[in-house]
Amino acid sequence: MDGIRVIENIAYSVRIVDQQIVSEFYGEQFIEKTIKNCESIEQLSYSLAIKGGIYCLEVVSPIFEKNEIIGHDLVGFCLNGAIDSLNTGQINFNISSNKTTGKQYGSYDNIYEDDSNVYF
């Protein structure tokens, strides 16, 4: 995983092949991995979580060889810096638990709004 440190806001990166960690990197923003066991993951997947005030995006990508999954790449990002850079105007961006109450936003499925927020 040479060069992984140049990816902005990376918290961690792990490559697992044949159920063994073959490389890993943990940055200053690392708290913990949400995804503990990825053996059964067969397609690109992601998870959003809030851990100790840090907004985390975790991505799991299967590694294929000849149409067979031989391992997985796990990458975690801290989104705090990106969210802060978006919050410079009148719109306040944030990550929270899914909200499925309130008024449907426009004609979009699974997007809702209340008096001051839009939820996806």
Tab-separated table of C-alpha atoms in Angstrom:
chain	number	residue	atom	x	y	z
A	1	MET	CA	0.000	0.000	0.000
A	2	ASP	CA	2.795	2.359	-0.891
A	3	GLY	CA	1.468	5.835	-1.432
A	4	ILE	CA	-1.674	5.368	0.672
A	5	ARG	CA	-0.567	8.214	2.955
A	6	VAL	CA	-1.099	10.743	0.146
A	7	ILE	CA	-4.849	10.079	0.066
A	8	GLU	CA	-6.493	12.958	1.883
A	9	ASN	CA	-8.378	12.224	5.126
A	10	ILE	CA	-7.457	8.529	5.224
A	11	ALA	CA	-7.816	6.960	8.664
A	12	TYR	CA	-6.807	3.403	7.781
A	13	SER	CA	-6.256	0.955	4.967
A	14	VAL	CA	-6.029	-2.848	5.181
A	15	ARG	CA	-5.539	-5.480	2.482
A	16	ILE	CA	-6.630	-9.023	3.353
A	17	VAL	CA	-5.787	-11.961	1.079
A	18	ASP	CA	-6.591	-15.577	1.942
A	19	GLN	CA	-7.910	-14.370	5.322
A	20	GLN	CA	-4.504	-12.907	6.238
A	21	ILE	CA	-3.598	-9.226	6.563
A	22	VAL	CA	-0.887	-8.603	3.977
A	23	SER	CA	-0.579	-4.829	4.445
A	24	GLU	CA	-2.061	-2.188	6.681
A	25	PHE	CA	-1.818	1.511	7.467
A	26	TYR	CA	-3.331	3.386	10.409
A	27	GLY	CA	-3.343	7.204	10.480
A	28	GLU	CA	-3.790	9.694	13.307
A	29	GLN	CA	-7.568	9.786	12.825
A	30	PHE	CA	-8.052	6.021	13.231
A	31	ILE	CA	-10.436	5.004	16.016
A	32	GLU	CA	-11.671	1.523	15.083
A	33	LYS	CA	-12.908	-0.483	12.123
A	34	THR	CA	-16.677	-0.883	11.956
A	35	ILE	CA	-16.393	-3.820	9.571
A	36	LYS	CA	-14.721	-6.641	11.487
A	37	ASN	CA	-15.343	-9.577	9.151
A	38	CYS	CA	-15.544	-9.036	5.418
A	39	GLU	CA	-15.305	-12.634	4.150
A	40	SER	CA	-18.944	-12.714	3.061
A	41	ILE	CA	-18.854	-9.347	1.243
A	42	GLU	CA	-19.057	-10.005	-2.489
A	43	GLN	CA	-19.471	-6.483	-3.876
A	44	LEU	CA	-18.278	-2.977	-3.176
A	45	SER	CA	-19.852	-1.898	0.132
A	46	TYR	CA	-19.647	1.110	2.415
A	47	SER	CA	-20.626	2.159	5.904
A	48	LEU	CA	-21.116	5.617	7.425
A	49	ALA	CA	-20.683	5.994	11.168
A	50	ILE	CA	-19.966	8.599	13.837
A	51	LYS	CA	-17.202	7.515	16.229
A	52	GLY	CA	-16.175	9.807	19.045
A	53	GLY	CA	-17.217	12.903	17.108
A	54	ILE	CA	-15.445	11.759	13.939
A	55	TYR	CA	-17.564	11.153	10.846
A	56	CYS	CA	-16.252	7.984	9.212
A	57	LEU	CA	-16.757	6.491	5.767
A	58	GLU	CA	-15.567	2.895	5.483
A	59	VAL	CA	-15.328	1.108	2.153
A	60	VAL	CA	-14.851	-2.621	1.490
A	61	SER	CA	-13.834	-3.726	-1.973
A	62	PRO	CA	-13.442	-7.394	-2.914
A	63	ILE	CA	-10.245	-8.329	-4.748
A	64	PHE	CA	-10.942	-10.575	-7.728
A	65	GLU	CA	-8.657	-12.951	-9.587
A	66	LYS	CA	-10.142	-14.948	-12.462
A	67	ASN	CA	-13.695	-14.123	-11.264
A	68	GLU	CA	-12.944	-15.459	-7.775
A	69	ILE	CA	-12.707	-13.348	-4.618
A	70	ILE	CA	-9.234	-13.799	-3.158
A	71	GLY	CA	-9.372	-10.995	-0.601
A	72	HIS	CA	-10.639	-7.559	0.336
A	73	ASP	CA	-9.401	-3.996	0.610
A	74	LEU	CA	-10.788	-1.992	3.527
A	75	VAL	CA	-10.328	1.781	3.601
A	76	GLY	CA	-11.567	4.226	6.204
A	77	PHE	CA	-11.821	7.987	5.757
A	78	CYS	CA	-12.427	10.802	8.240
A	79	LEU	CA	-15.020	13.158	6.738
A	80	ASN	CA	-14.776	15.950	9.320
A	81	GLY	CA	-12.515	18.156	7.178
A	82	ALA	CA	-14.698	17.729	4.093
A	83	ILE	CA	-17.871	18.472	6.062
A	84	ASP	CA	-16.278	21.544	7.654
A	85	SER	CA	-15.266	22.878	4.238
A	86	LEU	CA	-18.884	22.515	3.040
A	87	ASN	CA	-20.260	24.414	6.030
A	88	THR	CA	-19.145	27.846	4.873
A	89	GLY	CA	-22.495	29.195	3.700
A	90	GLN	CA	-26.105	29.107	4.727
A	91	ILE	CA	-26.478	25.323	4.335
A	92	ASN	CA	-25.289	23.154	7.216
A	93	PHE	CA	-24.058	19.722	6.104
A	94	ASN	CA	-23.930	16.890	8.599
A	95	ILE	CA	-24.117	13.104	8.853
A	96	SER	CA	-26.731	11.598	11.134
A	97	SER	CA	-28.822	8.494	11.514
A	98	ASN	CA	-31.229	7.794	8.684
A	99	LYS	CA	-34.401	9.789	9.067
A	100	THR	CA	-37.461	8.492	7.293
A	101	THR	CA	-39.999	10.828	8.821
A	102	GLY	CA	-41.031	14.214	7.645
A	103	LYS	CA	-42.096	15.403	4.242
A	104	GLN	CA	-40.767	13.714	1.107
A	105	TYR	CA	-38.265	16.001	-0.599
A	106	GLY	CA	-39.464	16.769	-4.137
A	107	SER	CA	-40.033	13.665	-6.202
A	108	TYR	CA	-37.000	11.841	-4.771
A	109	ASP	CA	-37.394	8.443	-3.142
A	110	ASN	CA	-35.804	8.063	0.302
A	111	ILE	CA	-35.082	11.783	0.688
A	112	TYR	CA	-36.998	13.660	3.371
A	113	GLU	CA	-37.041	17.164	4.771
A	114	ASP	CA	-38.142	18.908	7.930
A	115	ASP	CA	-38.150	22.647	8.737
A	116	SER	CA	-34.378	23.079	8.344
A	117	ASN	CA	-32.790	19.823	7.085
A	118	VAL	CA	-32.800	17.417	4.177
A	119	TYR	CA	-32.117	13.738	4.929
A	120	PHE	CA	-30.940	11.000	2.582
